[in-house]
PDB file of C-alpha atoms in Angstrom:
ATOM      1  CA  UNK A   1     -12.420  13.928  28.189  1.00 40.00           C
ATOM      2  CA  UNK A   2     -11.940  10.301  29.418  1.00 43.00           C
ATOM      3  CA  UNK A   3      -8.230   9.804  31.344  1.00 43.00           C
ATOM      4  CA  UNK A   4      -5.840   7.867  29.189  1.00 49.00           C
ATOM      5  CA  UNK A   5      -6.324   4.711  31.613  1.00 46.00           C
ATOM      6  CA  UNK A   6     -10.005   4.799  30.936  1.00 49.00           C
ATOM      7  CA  UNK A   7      -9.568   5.282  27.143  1.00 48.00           C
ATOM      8  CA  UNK A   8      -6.814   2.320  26.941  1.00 48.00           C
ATOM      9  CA  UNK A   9      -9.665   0.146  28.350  1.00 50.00           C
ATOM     10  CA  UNK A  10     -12.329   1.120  25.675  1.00 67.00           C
ATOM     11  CA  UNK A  11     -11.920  -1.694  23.003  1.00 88.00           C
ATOM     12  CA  UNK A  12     -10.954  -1.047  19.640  1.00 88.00           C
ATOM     13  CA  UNK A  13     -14.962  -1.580  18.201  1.00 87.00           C
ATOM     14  CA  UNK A  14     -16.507   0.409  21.028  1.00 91.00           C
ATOM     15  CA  UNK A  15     -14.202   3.420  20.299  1.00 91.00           C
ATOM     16  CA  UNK A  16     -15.039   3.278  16.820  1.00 90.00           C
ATOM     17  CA  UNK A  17     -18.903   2.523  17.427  1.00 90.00           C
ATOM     18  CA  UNK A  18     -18.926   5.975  19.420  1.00 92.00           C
ATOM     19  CA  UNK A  19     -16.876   8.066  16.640  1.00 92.00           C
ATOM     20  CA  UNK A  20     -19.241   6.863  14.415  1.00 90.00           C
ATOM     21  CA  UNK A  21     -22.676   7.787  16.832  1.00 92.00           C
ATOM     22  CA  UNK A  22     -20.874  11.547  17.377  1.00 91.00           C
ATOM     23  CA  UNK A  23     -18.102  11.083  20.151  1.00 91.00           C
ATOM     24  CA  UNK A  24     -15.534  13.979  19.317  1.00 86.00           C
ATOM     25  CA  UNK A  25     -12.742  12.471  21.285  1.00 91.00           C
ATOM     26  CA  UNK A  26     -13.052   8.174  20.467  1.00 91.00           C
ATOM     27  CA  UNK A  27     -11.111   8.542  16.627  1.00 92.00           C
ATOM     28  CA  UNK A  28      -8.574  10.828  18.578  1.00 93.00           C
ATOM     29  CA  UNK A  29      -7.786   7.755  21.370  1.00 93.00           C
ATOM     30  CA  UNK A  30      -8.019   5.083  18.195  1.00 91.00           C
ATOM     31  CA  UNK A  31      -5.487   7.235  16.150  1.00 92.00           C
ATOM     32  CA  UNK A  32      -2.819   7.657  18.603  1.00 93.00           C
ATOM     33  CA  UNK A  33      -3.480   3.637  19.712  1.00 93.00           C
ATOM     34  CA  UNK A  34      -2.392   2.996  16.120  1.00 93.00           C
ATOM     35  CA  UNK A  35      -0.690   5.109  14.456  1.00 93.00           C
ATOM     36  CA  UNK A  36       2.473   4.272  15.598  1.00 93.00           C
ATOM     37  CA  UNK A  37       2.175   0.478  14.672  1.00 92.00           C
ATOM     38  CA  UNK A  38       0.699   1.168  11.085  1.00 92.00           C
ATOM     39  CA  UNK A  39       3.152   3.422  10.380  1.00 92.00           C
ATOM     40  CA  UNK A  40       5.812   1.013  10.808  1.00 90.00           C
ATOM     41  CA  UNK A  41       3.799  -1.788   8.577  1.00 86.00           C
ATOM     42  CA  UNK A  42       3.626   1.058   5.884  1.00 88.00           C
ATOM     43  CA  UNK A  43       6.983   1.681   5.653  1.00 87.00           C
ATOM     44  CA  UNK A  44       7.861  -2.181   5.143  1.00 82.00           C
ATOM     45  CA  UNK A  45       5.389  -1.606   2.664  1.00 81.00           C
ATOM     46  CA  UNK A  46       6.334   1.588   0.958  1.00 79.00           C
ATOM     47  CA  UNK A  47       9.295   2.669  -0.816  1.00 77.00           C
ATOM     48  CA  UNK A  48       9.665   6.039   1.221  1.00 84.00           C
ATOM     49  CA  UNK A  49       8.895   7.196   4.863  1.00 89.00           C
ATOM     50  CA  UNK A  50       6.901   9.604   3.302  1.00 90.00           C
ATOM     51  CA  UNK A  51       5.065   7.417   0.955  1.00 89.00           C
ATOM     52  CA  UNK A  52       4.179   5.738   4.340  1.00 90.00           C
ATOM     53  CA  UNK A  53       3.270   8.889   6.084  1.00 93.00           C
ATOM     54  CA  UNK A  54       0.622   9.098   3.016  1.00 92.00           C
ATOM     55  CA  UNK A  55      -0.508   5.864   3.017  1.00 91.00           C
ATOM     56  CA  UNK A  56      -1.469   6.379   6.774  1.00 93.00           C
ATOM     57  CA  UNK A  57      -3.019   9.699   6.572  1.00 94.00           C
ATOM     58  CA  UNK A  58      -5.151   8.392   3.838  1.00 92.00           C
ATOM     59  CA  UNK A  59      -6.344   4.975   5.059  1.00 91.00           C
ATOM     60  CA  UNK A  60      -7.458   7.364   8.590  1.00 92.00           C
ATOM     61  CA  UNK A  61      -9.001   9.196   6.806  1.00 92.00           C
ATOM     62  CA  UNK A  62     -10.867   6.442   5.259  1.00 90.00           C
ATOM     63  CA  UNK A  63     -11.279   5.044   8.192  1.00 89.00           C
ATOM     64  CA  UNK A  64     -12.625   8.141  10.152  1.00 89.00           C
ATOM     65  CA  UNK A  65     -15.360   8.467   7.076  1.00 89.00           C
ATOM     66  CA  UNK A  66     -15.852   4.678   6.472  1.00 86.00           C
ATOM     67  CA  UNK A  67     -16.301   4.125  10.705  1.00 84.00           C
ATOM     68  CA  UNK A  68     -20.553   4.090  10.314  1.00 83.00           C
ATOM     69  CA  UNK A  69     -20.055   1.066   7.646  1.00 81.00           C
ATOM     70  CA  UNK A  70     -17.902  -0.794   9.327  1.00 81.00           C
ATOM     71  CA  UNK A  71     -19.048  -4.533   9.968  1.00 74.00           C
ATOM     72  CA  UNK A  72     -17.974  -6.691  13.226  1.00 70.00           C
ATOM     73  CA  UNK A  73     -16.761  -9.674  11.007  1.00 67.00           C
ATOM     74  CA  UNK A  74     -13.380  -8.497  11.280  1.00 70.00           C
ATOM     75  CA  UNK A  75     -10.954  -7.009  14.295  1.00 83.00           C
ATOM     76  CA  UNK A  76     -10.935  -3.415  14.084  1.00 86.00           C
ATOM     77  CA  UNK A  77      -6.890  -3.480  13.871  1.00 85.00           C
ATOM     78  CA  UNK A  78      -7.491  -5.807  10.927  1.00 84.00           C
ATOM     79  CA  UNK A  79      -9.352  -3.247   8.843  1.00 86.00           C
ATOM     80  CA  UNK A  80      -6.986  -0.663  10.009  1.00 88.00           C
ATOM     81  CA  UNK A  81      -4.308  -2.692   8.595  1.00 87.00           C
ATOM     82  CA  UNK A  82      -5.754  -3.925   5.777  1.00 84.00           C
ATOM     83  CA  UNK A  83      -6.500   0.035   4.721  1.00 88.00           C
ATOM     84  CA  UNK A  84      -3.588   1.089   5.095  1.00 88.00           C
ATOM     85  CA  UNK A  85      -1.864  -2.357   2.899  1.00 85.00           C
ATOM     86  CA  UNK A  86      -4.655  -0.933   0.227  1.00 84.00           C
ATOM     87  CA  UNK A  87      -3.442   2.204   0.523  1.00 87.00           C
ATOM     88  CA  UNK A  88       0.284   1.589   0.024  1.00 83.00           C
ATOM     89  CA  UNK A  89      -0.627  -0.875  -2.800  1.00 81.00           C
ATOM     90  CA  UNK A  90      -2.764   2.372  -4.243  1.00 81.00           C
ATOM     91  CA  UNK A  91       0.752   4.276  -3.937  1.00 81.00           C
ATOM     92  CA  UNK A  92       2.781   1.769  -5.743  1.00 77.00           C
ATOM     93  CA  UNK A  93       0.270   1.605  -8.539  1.00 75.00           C
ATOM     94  CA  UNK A  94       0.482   5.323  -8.737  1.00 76.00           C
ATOM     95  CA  UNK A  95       4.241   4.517  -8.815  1.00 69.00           C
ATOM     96  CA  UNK A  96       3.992   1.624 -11.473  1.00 63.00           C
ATOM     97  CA  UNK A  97       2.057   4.731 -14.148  1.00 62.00           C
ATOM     98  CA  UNK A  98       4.660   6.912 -14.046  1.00 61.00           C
ATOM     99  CA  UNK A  99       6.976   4.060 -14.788  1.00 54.00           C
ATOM    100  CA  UNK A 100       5.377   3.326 -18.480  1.00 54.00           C
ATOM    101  CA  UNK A 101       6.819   5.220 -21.437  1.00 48.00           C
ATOM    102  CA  UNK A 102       5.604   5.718 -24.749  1.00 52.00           C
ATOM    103  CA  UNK A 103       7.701   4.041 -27.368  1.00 49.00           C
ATOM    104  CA  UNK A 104       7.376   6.866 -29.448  1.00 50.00           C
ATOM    105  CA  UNK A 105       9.093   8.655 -26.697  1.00 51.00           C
ATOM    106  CA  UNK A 106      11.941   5.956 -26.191  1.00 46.00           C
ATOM    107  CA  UNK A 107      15.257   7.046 -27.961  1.00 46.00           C
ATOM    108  CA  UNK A 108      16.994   4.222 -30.738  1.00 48.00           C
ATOM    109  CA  UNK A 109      18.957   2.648 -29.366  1.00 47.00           C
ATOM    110  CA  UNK A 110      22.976   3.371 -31.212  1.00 50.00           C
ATOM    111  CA  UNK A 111      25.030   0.078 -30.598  1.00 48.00           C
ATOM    112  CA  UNK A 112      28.546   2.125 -31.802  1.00 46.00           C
ATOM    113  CA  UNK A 113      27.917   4.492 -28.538  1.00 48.00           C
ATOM    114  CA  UNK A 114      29.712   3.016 -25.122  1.00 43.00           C
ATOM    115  CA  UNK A 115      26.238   3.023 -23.121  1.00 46.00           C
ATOM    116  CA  UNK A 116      26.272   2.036 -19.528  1.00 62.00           C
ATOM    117  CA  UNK A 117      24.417  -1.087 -19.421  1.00 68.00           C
ATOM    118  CA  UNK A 118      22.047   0.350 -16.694  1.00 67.00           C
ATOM    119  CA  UNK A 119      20.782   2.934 -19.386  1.00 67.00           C
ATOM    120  CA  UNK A 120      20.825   0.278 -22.205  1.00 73.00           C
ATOM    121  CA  UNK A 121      18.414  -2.153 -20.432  1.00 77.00           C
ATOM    122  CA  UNK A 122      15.977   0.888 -19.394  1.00 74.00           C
ATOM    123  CA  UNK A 123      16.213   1.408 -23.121  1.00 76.00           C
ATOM    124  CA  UNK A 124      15.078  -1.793 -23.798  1.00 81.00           C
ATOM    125  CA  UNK A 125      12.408  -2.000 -22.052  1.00 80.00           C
ATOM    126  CA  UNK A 126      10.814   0.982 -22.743  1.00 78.00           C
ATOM    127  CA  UNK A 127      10.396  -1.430 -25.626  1.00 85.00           C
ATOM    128  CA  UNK A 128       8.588  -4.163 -24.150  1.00 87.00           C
ATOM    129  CA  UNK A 129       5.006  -3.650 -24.321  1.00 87.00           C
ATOM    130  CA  UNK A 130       3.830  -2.366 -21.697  1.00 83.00           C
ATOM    131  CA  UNK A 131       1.778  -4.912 -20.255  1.00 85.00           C
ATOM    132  CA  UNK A 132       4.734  -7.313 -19.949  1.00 89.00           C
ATOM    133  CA  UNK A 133       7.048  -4.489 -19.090  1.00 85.00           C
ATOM    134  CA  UNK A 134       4.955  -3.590 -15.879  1.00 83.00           C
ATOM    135  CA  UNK A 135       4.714  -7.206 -14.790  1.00 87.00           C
ATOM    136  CA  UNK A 136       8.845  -7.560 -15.242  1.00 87.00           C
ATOM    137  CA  UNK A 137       8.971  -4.202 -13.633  1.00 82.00           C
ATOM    138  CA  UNK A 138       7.278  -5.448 -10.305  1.00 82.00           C
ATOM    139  CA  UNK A 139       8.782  -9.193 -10.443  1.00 86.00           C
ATOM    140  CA  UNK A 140      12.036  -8.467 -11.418  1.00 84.00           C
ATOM    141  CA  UNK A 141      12.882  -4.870 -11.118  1.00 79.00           C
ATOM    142  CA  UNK A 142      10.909  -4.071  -7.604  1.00 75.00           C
ATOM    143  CA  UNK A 143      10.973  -7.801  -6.469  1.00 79.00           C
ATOM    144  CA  UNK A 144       7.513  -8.651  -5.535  1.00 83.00           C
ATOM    145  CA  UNK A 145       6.260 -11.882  -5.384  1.00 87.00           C
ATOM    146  CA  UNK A 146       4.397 -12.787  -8.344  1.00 91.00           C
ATOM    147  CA  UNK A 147       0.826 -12.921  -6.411  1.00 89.00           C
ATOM    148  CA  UNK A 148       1.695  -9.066  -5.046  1.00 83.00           C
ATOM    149  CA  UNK A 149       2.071  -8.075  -8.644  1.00 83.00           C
ATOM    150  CA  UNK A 150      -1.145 -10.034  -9.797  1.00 86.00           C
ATOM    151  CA  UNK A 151      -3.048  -7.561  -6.754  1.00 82.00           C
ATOM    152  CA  UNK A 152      -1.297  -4.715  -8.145  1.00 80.00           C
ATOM    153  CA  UNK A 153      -2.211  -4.951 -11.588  1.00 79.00           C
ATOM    154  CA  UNK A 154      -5.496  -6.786 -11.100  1.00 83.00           C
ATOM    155  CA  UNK A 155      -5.068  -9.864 -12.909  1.00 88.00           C
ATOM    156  CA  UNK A 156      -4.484 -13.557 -12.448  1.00 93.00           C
ATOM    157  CA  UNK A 157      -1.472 -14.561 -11.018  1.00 94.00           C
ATOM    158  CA  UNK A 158      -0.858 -16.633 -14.597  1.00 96.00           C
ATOM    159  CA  UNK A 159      -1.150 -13.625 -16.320  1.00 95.00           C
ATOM    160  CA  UNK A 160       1.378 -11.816 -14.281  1.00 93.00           C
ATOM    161  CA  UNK A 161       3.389 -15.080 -15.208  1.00 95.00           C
ATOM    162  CA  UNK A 162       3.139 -15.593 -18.712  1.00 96.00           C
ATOM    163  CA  UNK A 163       3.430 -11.663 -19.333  1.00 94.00           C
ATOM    164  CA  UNK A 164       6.756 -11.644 -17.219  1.00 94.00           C
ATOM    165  CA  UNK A 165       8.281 -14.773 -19.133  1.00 96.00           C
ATOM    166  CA  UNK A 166       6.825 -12.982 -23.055  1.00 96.00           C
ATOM    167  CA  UNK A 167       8.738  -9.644 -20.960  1.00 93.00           C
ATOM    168  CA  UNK A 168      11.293 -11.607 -20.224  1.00 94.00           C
ATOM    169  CA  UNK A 169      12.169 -12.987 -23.813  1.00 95.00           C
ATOM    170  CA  UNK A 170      11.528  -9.550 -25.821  1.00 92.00           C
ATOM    171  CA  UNK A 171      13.836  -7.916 -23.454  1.00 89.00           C
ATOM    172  CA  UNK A 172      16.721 -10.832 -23.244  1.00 89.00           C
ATOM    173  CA  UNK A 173      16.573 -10.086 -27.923  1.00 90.00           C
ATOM    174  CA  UNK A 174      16.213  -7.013 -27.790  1.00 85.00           C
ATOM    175  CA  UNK A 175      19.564  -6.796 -25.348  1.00 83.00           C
ATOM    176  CA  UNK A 176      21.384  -9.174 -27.537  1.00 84.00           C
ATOM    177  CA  UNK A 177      20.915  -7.355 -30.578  1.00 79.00           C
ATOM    178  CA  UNK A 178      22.079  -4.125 -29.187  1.00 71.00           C
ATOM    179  CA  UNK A 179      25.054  -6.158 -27.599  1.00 67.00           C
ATOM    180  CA  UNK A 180      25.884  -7.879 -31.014  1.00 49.00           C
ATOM    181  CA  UNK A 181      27.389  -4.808 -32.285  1.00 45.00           C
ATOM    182  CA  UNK A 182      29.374  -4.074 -29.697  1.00 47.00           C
TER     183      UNK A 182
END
């Protein structure tokens, strides 16, 4: 096995060149070079350190099958990155489907009952459709930026837009009539 000095001086493409032609050891010296710095981008990007731990055990995984079709016209740390961004976009999409509910499932709402207002607005927007409720869900709820959310749900940054402001409306009605007979 090559010393540590020696394997510090490999470059980032020539390490990943030889995992892919057979070299046992060049992932191993690639992993521990980045592991470290992409597991602190995935937890600015994650909403748990474990979330993060998954995103970048997943995306080297990828990487360490994906290494024989990888193409020079990017830095290797840029694909690393850019995996492991996919894969913690992958985990809060995974996130986003648990957070739909069928409004068959969603309880009527009883404006005579003191409900915490936390509980009342969930209520709500189980309500919404759920196209505009998983836009106003990211924007509002989760704060991403509007483009983010576009990525996340895979359509047009206008969409995300217009579906947050018709979210928006049928959840600001839907909250005044439940307040009006308080």
């Amino acid at each position: 096995m090559p010393s540590s000095t020696a394997d510090h001086a490999r470059a980032d493409a020539d390490l990943l060149a030889a995992h892919a032609a057979g070299d046992p050891d060049a992932f191993a010296v690639l992993f521990h070079r980045y592991h470290a710095p992409l597991t602190r981008f995935a937890r600015r990007h994650c909403r748990s350190p474990e979330d993060a731990a998954d995103a970048v055990q997943e995306a080297m995984l990828a990487v360490h099958r994906g290494a024989p079709g990888f193409r020079s016209h990017a830095t290797v740390s840029t694909w690393l990155f850019r995996i492991v961004s996919h894969k913690c976009i992958d985990l809060r999409r995974r996130d986003l489907r648990r957070l739909t509910v069928d409004p068959a499932e969603v309880l009527v709402i009883d404006p005579t009952e003191a409900i915490p207002t936390a509980h009342l607005v969930h209520l709500a927007l189980g309500l919404v459709p759920v196209d505009q409720r998983a836009a106003v869900v990211l924007v509002d709820m989760l704060g991403y930026p509007v483009a983010d959310a576009a990525r996340l749900l895979e359509i047009p940054t206008n969409t995300v837009k217009s579906r947050c402001a018709r979210g928006r409306a049928k959840l600001s009605a839907l909250l005044q009539a439940a307040g009006a007979g308080h």
